[in-house]
Structures are given as structure tokens and as C-alpha cells.
CSV table of C-alpha atoms in Angstrom, one decimal:
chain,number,residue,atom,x,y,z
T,1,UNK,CA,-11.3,42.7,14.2
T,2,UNK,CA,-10.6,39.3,12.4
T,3,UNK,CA,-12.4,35.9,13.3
T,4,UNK,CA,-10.7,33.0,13.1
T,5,UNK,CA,-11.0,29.8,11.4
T,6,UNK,CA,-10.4,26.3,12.7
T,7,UNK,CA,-8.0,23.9,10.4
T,8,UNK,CA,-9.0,20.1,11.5
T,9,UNK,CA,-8.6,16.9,10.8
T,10,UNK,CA,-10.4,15.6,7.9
T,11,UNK,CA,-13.4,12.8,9.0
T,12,UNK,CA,-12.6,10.9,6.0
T,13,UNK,CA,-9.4,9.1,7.4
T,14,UNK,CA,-9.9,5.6,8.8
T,15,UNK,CA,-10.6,5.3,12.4
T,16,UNK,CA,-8.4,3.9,14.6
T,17,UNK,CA,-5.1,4.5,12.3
T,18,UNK,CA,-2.3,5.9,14.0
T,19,UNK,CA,-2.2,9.8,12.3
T,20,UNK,CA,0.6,12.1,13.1
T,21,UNK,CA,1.5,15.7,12.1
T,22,UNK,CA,4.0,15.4,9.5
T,23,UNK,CA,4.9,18.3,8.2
T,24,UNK,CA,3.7,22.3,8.2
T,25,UNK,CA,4.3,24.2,5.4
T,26,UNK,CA,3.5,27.3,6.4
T,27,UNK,CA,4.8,29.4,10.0
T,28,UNK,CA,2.3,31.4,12.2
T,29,UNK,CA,2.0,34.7,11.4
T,30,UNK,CA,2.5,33.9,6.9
T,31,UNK,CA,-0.4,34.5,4.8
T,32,UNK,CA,-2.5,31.6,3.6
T,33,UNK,CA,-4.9,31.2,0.4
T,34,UNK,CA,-7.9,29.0,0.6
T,35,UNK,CA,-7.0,26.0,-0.4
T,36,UNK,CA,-3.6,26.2,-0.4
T,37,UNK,CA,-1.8,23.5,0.5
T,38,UNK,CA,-0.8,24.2,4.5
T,39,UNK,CA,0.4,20.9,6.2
T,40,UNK,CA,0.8,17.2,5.8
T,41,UNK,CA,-0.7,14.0,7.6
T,42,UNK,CA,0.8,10.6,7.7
T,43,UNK,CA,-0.9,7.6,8.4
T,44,UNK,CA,0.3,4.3,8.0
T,45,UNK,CA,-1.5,3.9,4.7
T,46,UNK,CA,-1.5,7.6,3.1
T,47,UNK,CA,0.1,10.8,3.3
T,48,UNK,CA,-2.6,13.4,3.1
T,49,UNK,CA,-1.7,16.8,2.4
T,50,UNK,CA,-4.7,19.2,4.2
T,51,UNK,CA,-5.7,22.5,2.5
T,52,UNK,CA,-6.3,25.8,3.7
T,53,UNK,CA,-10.2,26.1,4.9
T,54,UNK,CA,-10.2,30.3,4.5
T,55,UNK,CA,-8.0,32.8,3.1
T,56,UNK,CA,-5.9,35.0,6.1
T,57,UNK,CA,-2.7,34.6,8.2
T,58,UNK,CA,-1.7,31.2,10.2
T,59,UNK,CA,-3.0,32.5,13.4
T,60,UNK,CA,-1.5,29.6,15.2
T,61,UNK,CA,0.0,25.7,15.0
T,62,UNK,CA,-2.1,23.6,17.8
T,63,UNK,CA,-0.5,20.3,16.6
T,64,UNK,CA,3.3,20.4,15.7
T,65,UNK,CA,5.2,18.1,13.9
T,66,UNK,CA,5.4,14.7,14.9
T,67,UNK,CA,1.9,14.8,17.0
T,68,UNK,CA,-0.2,12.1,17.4
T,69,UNK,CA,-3.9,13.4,16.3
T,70,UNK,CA,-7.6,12.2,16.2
T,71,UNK,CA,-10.8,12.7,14.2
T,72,UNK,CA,-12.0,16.1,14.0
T,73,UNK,CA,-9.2,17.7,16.0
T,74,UNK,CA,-8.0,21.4,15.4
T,75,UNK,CA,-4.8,21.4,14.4
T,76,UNK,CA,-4.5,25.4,13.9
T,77,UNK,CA,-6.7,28.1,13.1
T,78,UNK,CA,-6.3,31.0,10.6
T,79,UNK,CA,-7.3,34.6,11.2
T,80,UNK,CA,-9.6,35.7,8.6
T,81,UNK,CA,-9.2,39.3,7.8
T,82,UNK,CA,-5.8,39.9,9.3
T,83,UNK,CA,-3.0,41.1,7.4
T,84,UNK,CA,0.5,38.9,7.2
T,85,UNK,CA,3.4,41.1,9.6
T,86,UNK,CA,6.0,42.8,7.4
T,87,UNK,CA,8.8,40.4,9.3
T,88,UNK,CA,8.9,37.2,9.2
T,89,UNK,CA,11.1,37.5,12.3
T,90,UNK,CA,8.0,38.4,14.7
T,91,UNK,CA,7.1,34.9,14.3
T,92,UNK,CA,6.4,32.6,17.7
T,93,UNK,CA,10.1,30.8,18.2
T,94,UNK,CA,8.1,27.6,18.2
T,95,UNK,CA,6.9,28.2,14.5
T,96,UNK,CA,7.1,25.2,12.5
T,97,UNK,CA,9.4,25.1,9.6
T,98,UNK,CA,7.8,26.5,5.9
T,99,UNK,CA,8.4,24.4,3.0
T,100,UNK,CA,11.1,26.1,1.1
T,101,UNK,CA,9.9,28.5,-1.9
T,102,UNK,CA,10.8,27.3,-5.4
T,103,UNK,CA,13.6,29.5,-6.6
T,104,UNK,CA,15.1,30.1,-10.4
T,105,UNK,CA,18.5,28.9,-9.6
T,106,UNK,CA,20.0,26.5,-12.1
T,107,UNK,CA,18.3,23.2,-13.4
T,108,UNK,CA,19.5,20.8,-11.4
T,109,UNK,CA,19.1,23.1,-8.6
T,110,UNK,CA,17.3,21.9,-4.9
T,111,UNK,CA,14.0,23.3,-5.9
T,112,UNK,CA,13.7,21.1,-8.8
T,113,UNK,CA,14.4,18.2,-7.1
T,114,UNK,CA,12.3,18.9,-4.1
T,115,UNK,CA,9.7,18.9,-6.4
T,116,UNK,CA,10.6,15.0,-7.3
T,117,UNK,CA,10.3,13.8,-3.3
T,118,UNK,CA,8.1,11.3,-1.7
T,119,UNK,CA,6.7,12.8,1.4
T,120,UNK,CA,8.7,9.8,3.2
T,121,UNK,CA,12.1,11.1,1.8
T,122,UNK,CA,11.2,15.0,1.9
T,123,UNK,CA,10.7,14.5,5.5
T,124,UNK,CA,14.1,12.5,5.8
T,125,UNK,CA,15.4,15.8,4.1
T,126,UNK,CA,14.0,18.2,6.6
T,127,UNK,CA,14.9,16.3,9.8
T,128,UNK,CA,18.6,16.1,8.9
T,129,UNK,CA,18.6,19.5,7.0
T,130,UNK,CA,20.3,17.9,3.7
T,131,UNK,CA,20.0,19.7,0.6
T,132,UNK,CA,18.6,16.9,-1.7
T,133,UNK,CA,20.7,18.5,-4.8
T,134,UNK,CA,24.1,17.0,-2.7
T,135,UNK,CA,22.6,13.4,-2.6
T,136,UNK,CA,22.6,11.0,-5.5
T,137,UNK,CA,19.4,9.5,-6.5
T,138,UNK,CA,19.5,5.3,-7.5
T,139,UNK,CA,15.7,5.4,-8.1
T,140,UNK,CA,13.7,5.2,-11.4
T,141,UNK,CA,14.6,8.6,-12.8
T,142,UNK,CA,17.4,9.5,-11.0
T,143,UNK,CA,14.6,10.1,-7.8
T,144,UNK,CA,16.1,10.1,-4.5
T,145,UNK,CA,14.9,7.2,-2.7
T,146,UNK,CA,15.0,6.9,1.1
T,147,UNK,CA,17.9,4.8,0.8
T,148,UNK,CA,19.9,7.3,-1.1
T,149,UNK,CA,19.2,9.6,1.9
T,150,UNK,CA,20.6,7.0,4.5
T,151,UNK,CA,24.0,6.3,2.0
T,152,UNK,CA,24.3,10.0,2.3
T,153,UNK,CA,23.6,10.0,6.0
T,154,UNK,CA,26.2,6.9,6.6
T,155,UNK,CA,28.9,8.5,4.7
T,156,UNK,CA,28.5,11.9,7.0
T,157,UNK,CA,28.6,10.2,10.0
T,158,UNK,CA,30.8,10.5,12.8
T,159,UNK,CA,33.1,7.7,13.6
T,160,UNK,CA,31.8,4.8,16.2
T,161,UNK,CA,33.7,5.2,19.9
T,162,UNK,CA,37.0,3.1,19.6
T,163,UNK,CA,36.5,-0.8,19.6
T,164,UNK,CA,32.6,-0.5,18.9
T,165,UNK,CA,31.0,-1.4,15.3
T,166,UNK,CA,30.7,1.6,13.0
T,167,UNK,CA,26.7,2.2,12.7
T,168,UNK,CA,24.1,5.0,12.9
T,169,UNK,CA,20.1,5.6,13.7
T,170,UNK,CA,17.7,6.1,11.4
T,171,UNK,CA,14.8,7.3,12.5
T,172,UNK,CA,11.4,5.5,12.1
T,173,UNK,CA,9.0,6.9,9.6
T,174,UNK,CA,5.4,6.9,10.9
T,175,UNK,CA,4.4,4.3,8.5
T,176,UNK,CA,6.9,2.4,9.2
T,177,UNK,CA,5.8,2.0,13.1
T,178,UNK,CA,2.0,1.8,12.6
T,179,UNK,CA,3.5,-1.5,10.2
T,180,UNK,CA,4.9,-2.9,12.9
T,181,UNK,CA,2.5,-2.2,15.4
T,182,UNK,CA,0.1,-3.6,13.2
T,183,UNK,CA,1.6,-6.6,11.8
T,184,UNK,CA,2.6,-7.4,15.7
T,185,UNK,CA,-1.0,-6.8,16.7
T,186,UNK,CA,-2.2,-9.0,13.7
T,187,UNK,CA,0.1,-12.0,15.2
T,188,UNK,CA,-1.0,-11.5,19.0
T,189,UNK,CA,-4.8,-11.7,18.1
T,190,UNK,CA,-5.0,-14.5,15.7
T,191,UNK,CA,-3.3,-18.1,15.1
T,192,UNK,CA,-2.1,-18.2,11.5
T,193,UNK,CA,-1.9,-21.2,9.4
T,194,UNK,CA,-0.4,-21.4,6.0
T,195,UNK,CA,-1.3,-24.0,3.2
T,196,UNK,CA,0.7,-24.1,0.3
T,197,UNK,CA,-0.7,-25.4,-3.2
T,198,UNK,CA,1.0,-24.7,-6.6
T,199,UNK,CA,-0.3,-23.7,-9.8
T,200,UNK,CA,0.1,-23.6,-13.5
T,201,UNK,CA,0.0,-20.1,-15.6
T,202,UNK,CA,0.2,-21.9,-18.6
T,203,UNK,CA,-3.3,-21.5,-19.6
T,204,UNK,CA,-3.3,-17.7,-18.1
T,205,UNK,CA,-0.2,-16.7,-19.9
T,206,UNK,CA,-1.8,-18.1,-23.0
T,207,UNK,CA,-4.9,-15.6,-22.5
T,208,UNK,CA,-2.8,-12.5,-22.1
T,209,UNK,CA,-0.6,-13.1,-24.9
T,210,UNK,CA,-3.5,-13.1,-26.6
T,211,UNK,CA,-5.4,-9.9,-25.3
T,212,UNK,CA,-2.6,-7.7,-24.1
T,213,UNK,CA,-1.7,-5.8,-27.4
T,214,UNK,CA,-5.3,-4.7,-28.2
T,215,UNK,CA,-5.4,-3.8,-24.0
T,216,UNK,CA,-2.3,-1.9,-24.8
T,217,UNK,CA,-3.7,0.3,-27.1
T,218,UNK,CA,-6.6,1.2,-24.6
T,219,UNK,CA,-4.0,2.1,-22.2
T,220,UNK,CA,-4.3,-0.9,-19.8
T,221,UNK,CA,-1.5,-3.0,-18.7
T,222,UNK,CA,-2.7,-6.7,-18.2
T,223,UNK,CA,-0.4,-8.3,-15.5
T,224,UNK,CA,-0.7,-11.3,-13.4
T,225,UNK,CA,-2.5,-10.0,-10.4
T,226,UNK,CA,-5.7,-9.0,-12.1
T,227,UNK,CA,-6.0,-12.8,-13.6
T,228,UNK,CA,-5.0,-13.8,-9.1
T,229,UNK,CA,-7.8,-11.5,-8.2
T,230,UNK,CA,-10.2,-12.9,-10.7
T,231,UNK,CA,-9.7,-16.9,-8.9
T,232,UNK,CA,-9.3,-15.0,-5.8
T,233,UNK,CA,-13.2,-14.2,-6.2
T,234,UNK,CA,-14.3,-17.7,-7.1
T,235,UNK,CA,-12.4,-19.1,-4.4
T,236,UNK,CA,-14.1,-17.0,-2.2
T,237,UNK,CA,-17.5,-17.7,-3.2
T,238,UNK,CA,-16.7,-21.2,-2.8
T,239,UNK,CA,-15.1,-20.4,0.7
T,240,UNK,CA,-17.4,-17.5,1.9
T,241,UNK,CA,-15.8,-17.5,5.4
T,242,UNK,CA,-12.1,-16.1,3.6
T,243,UNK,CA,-14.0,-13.0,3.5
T,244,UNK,CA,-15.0,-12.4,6.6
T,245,UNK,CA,-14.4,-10.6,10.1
T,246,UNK,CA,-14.5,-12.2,13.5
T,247,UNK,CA,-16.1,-11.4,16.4
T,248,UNK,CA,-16.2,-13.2,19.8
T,249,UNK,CA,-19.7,-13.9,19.6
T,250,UNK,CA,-20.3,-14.5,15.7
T,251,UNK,CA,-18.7,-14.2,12.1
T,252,UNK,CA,-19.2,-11.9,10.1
T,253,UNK,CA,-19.3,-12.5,6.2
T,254,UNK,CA,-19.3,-9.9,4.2
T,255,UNK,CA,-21.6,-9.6,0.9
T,256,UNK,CA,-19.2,-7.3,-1.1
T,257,UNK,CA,-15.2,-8.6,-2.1
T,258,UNK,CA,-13.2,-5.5,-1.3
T,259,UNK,CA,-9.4,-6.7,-2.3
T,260,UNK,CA,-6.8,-5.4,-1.1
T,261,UNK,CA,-3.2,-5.7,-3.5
T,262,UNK,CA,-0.5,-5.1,-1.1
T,263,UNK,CA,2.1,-2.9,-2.9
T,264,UNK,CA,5.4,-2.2,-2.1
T,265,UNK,CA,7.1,1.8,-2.3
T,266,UNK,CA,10.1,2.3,-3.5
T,267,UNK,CA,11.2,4.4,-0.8
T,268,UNK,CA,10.5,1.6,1.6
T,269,UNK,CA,6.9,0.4,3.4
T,270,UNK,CA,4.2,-1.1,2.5
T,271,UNK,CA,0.4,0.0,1.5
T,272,UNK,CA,-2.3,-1.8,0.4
T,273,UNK,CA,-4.8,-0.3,-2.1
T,274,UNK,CA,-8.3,-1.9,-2.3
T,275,UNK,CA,-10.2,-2.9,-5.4
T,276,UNK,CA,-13.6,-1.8,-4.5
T,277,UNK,CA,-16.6,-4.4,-5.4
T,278,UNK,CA,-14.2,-6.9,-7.1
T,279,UNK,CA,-17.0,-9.4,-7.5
T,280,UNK,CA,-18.5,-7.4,-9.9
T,281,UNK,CA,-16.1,-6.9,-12.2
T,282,UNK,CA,-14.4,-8.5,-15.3
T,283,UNK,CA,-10.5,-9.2,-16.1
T,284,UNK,CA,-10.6,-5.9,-18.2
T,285,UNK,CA,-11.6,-3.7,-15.7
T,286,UNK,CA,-10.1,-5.6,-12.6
T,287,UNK,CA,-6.6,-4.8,-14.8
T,288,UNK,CA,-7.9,-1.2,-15.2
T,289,UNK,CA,-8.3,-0.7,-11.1
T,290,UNK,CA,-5.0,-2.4,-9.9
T,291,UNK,CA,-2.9,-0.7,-12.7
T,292,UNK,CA,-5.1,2.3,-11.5
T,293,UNK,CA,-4.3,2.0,-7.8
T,294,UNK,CA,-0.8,0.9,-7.8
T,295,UNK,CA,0.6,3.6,-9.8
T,296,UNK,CA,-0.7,6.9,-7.4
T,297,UNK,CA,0.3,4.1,-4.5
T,298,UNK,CA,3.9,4.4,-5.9
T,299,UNK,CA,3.2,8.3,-6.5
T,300,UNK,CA,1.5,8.6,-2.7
T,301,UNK,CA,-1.6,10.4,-4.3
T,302,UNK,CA,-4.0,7.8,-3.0
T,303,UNK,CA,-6.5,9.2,-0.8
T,304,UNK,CA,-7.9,7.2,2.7
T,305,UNK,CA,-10.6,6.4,1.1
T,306,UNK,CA,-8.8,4.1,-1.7
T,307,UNK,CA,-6.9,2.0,1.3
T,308,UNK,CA,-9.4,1.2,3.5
T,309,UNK,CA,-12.2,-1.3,3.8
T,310,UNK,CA,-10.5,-4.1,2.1
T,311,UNK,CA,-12.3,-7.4,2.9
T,312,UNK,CA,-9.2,-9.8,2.2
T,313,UNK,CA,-6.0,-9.4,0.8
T,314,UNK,CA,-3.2,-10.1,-1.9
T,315,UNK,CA,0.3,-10.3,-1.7
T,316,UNK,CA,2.0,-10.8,-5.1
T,317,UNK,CA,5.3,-11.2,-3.5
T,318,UNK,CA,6.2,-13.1,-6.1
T,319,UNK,CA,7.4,-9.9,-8.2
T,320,UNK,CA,10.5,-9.2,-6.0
T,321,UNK,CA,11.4,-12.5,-6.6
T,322,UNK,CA,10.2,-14.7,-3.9
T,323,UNK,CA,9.3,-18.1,-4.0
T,324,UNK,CA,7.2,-19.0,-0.8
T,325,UNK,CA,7.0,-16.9,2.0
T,326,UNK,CA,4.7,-18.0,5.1
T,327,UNK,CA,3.5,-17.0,7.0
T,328,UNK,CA,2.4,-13.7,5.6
T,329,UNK,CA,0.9,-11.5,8.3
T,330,UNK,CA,-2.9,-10.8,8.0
T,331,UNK,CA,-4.1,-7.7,7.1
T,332,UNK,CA,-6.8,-7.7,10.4
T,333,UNK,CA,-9.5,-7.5,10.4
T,334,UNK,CA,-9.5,-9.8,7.7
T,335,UNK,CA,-9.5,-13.9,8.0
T,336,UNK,CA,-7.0,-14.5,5.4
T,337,UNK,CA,-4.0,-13.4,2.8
T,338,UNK,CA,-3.0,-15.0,-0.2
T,339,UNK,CA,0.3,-14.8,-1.3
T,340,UNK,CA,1.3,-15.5,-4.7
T,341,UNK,CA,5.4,-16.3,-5.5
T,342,UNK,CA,7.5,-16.1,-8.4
T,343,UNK,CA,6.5,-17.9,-11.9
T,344,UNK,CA,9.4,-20.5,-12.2
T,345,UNK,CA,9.5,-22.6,-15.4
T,346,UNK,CA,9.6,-26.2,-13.7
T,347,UNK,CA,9.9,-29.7,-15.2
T,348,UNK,CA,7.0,-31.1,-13.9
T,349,UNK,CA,4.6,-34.8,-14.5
T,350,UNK,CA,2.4,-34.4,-16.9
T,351,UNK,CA,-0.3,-36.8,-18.5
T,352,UNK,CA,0.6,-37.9,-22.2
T,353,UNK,CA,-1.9,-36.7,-24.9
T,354,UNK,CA,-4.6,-39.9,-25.7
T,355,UNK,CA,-5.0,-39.4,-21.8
T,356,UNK,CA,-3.5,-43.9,-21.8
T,357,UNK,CA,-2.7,-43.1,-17.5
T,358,UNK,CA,1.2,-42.5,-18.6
T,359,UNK,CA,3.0,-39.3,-17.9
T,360,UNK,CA,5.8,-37.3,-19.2
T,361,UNK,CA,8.1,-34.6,-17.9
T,362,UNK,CA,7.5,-31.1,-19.1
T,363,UNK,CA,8.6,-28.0,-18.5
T,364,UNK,CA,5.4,-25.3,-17.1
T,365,UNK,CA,5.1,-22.1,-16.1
T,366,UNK,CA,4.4,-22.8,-12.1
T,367,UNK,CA,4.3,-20.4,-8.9
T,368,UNK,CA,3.8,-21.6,-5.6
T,369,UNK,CA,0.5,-20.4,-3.8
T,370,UNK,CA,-0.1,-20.0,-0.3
T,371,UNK,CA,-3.5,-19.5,2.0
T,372,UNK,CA,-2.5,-17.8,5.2
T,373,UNK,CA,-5.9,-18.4,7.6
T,374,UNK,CA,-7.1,-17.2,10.5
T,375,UNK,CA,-7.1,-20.4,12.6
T,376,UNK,CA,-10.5,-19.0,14.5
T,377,UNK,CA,-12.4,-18.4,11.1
T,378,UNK,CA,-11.8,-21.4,9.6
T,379,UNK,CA,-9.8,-25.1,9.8
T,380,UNK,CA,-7.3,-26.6,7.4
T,381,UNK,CA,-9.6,-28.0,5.1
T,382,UNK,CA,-11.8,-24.9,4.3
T,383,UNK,CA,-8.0,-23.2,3.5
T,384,UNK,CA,-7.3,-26.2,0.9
T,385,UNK,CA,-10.8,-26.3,-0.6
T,386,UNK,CA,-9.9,-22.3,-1.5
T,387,UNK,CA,-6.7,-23.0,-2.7
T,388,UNK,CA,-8.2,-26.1,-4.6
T,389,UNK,CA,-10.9,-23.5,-6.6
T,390,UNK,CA,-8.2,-21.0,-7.1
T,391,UNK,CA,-5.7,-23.5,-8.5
T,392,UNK,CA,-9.1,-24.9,-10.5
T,393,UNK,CA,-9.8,-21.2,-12.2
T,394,UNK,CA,-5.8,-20.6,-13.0
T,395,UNK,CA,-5.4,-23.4,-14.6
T,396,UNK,CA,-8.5,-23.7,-16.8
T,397,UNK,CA,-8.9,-20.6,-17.6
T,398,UNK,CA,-10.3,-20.0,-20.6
């Protein structure tokens, strides 16, 4: 007689994060290999893909697509020992949907290209039933991005009742919900206040001119954000209580800098990946890490370990092209957010050389900086006296 198996819910995942049942890939009653990929959980951080514990036959699906789940809970259970039915008709009518099987149809064929999804728009795919080889992809690549799949959606669509405005409903992803639960949360448990400095890269773009073709050569792309999360770390030792939780009897300050660098997907959302133990590490290896980190972010390959714990966080918002945006929502638990805008060549007052009091315009590199602050944690001041350090290690660096 064959035992069965329990498939849970791995430990690992952050508590309290909203986890759903995304997608099954296999149907009771198919055979499964040990660790073979069986389902898919989305958080709003990660999309984890959960392996087969034993070799056998999907016994049965305990959490279907779309269910909300919890730590440690059984999601399905394989029978060890059993052998897979010769139909695949005999299985229950409420199987969940397999993952279609690769196929050796033409190059350009759906199998190919399934290959090439994000879990956000291969589950886009499968609600609506689209073949992804009939939509065209805008992303980097030719990849279909989630918008491609709404363009295709909205040129399908039925026509609005008479005298209404054409439209249509896309669903919400999970990640996009726990966003905005979270973001909403963020706003209803703590007062933000933005301060906004502004800084001068000329000294920073200066350094990595003059580092980044050797760094090339090891294979390490030195952008802006590693020389923001180097001042990010001696402003926060000069401002401890940036990097800190609060409590309603006491703060917390954390020993270790965990920073988080918000990243945006392409197919729409946000996630932020943490540099783990930032305050012991050098512009080199800080470079290494966020080039590291944002590149399986944009590939979904991060695992939950790599996006939690974060002590404060980073927005480079700058890089879609914005100058100032406040207030950006804070990542809670956390106290704070810097944001970092768009480098702008300004003409700006400078001091003439012999240092005689007179000034001069010149054109600099500048971006505006802003300190969004828990208003609990800390006051005004405490915000400016970060952004005065931070400003202070940009500008002199050396």
C-alpha cells in the first residue's frame, strides 16, 4: 500500500507576508520526481517555485490556485509507491491546470517562448488562456512584458455598452495587492516627513571614470547606487536612529546596516533586494552585491531570504527619470527611505579658485536628495543632519 508524503510551505519565507498559491504544475493523479518542480508561490517580494519532497503520483491539491497560505501548511501530499493512472481523464474535475509540456514544433513556437516568461506574465497567460506565440513582446529581447499581455487583452475585448467609455479589468497580481496593502499600511501607522537637500556627483563621477574600466574587466558594473549606499552608511552612523524600528515602548537600533535597493520589474511591481551587512563593506564589493541582486530581481530568481530583513531603504528613482518625488512610502518596519533623483547638469554658484569670497556660475552634475522620516523616530533636524553627512561623503569623495 503507498504512504504518502506531505508537500508544505517552506519556513524560510518571511512571516507575516501575504503568500498565495500561484500556480500548480502538475494535476492529481500525474507522476512526480523528487525535486521536480510541482507548484509556484507568490509573495509580494518573491515568486518561489516549491519542489517535489518524494518521488510518486500527486495524491492530492489541498491549496488551489489563488489560496491564501501560512507557514508550514500542507499544500498537497504525494503517494509514495503508487503508480501514475494510464488516463489522464480519471483525474478529480477540480485538478489544477499542468504546465504545458515543451513540444518540437517550430522555433518561434509557444513552448519557446513560455520558456522566456516571468511568473507575473505566465500567470496573465494562463488566466486568460492566450497563447503567448500570438502576442508581441516590447520588452528587452523581444520578452513579453505584462503590458504586452494587456495590449493584447484590450484589442480582444468586447465593445463597452452603448454611451459608456470603452475599458476593461485587469486583474490584480498578488504582488501587486500586498504593494498596496502595504504601502497603505506604511501611511496609516506612521507620519512621514520629507527633507530635501541636493548634491553634487562631480567628485563621484570623477572616481568611477576612473575605476570602472579595470571593474569592467572583473565583471562588475560600478553605477551610482553603490557610491548612494556607501554615504548612506556614514549618514547613518552619524544618525543611528535612521536605522531603527519602533516600538510603543522603546526604539530599537539596529547594530548591522541591512539596505534595502528598491528595484523596479519590467513587467510591473516593485521589490526590494537587501545588501546584507552593508557597513562592512567597500565600494567594490557594495557594486558587486547590488549589480548581484538586481539582476535575478529582474530575472525573479531571488529567494526570500535575499528580500527580507532590510534595516532601511533606497530608492534610486532617479533612473526612470524623476526629479523629486516625496513623499516616498516607508518600507515598515523601517524609520526612513532615501530617495535619490535624476543627475541634472545645473548652472549652479560656485566659489572662484584663490577662495577671495566671490562666486561664479558653473555648470555641475546635481540630483536632488530626499530623507523621508518616520515623524515618531526622529524630528526635522536629525533628518537634515543625515542628509547634511550624506551630501558631506558625495561630494568629497575621494
Amino acid at each position: 500500500m503507498a504512504s504518502t508524503v506531505d508537500i508544505t510551505l517552506p519556513t524560510d519565507l518571511a512571516e507575516g507576508t501575504e503568500t498565495v498559491v500561484a500556480t500548480w504544475f502538475k494535476a492529481p493523479g500525474e507522476a512526480v520526481s523528487v525535486n521536480e518542480p510541482l507548484l509556484e508561490i507568490s509573495t509580494d517580494k518573491v515568486t518561489v517555485e516549491i519542489a517535489a519532497p518524494a518521488t510518486g503520483v500527486l495524491h492530492e491539491i489541498l491549496k488551489s490556485d489563488g489560496d491564501a497560505v501560512e507557514l508550514g501548511d500542507i499544500l498537497g501530499r504525494i503517494a509514495v509507491g503508487a503508480a501514475a493512472p494510464a488516463a489522464a481523464a480519471s483525474a478529480p474535475a477540480t485538478a489544477a491546470p499542468a504546465r504545458a509540456p515543451a513540444t518540437g514544433g517550430a522555433s518561434s513556437g509557444t513552448a519557446d517562448r513560455s520558456e522566456e516568461l516571468s511568473p507575473a506574465v505566465r500567470r496573465l497567460v494562463a488566466e486568460h488562456g492566450l497563447d503567448p506565440a500570438a502576442i508581441a513582446g516590447t520588452g528587452r529581447g523581444g520578452r513579453i512584458t505584462v503590458s504586452d499581455v494587456e495590449a493584447h487583452l484590450a484589442g480582444s475585448a468586447k465593445p463597452a455598452a452603448a454611451g459608456g467609455p470603452a475599458g476593461r479589468r485587469v486583474p490584480h497580481g498578488t504582488m501587486r495587492k500586498s504593494i498596496a496593502q502595504h504601502m497603505t499600511e506604511s501611511l496609516r501607522a506612521a507620519p512621514h516627513v520629507t527633507t530635501v537637500f541636493e548634491a553634487d556627483l562631480t567628485a563621484v563621477l570623477a572616481d568611477r571614470e576612473r575605476r570602472r574600466e579595470a571593474l569592467e574587466r572583473d565583471g562588475v558594473r560600478l553605477t551610482l547606487t553603490a557610491y548612494f549606499a556607501r554615504a548612506t552608511v556614514e549618514a547613518i552612523r552619524a544618525v543611528p536612529e535612521t536605522n531603527a524600528r519602533w516600538h510603543a515602548d522603546a526604539l530599537e537600533l539596529w547594530d548591522e546596516v541591512n539596505l534595502g535597493i528598491a528595484t523596479a520589474l519590467e513587467d510591473g511591481g516593485l521589490i526590494v533586494p537587501v545588501v546584507r551587512g552593508a557597513h562592512d563593506l567597500d565600494l567594490v564589493e557594495t557594486a558587486r552585491r547590488v549589480q548581484d541582486l538586481s539582476e535575478r530581481a529582474r530575472a525573479g530568481t531571488l529567494t526570500p531570504k535575499e528580500v527580507r530583513d532590510g534595516t532601511f531603504t533606497i530608492s534610486n528613482h532617479g533612473v526612470s527619470g524623476s526629479l523629486i518625488a516625496a513623499p516616498i512610502i516607508i518600507n515598515q518596519p523601517q524609520s526612513a527611505i532615501l530617495g535619490v533623483g535624476k543627475l541634472q547638469r545645473r548652472v549652479v554658484a560656485a566659489e572662484r579658485d584663490g577662495g577671495n569670497g566671490g562666486y561664479e556660475p558653473v555648470i555641475r552634475p546635481m540630483v536632488y536628495v530626499t530623507l523621508t522620516i518616520d515623524h515618531r523616530v526622529l524630528d526635522g533636524h536629525r533628518a537634515n543632519a543625515f542628509l547634511t553627512r550624506w551630501v558631506s561623503a558625495i561630494e568629497g569623495w575621494s
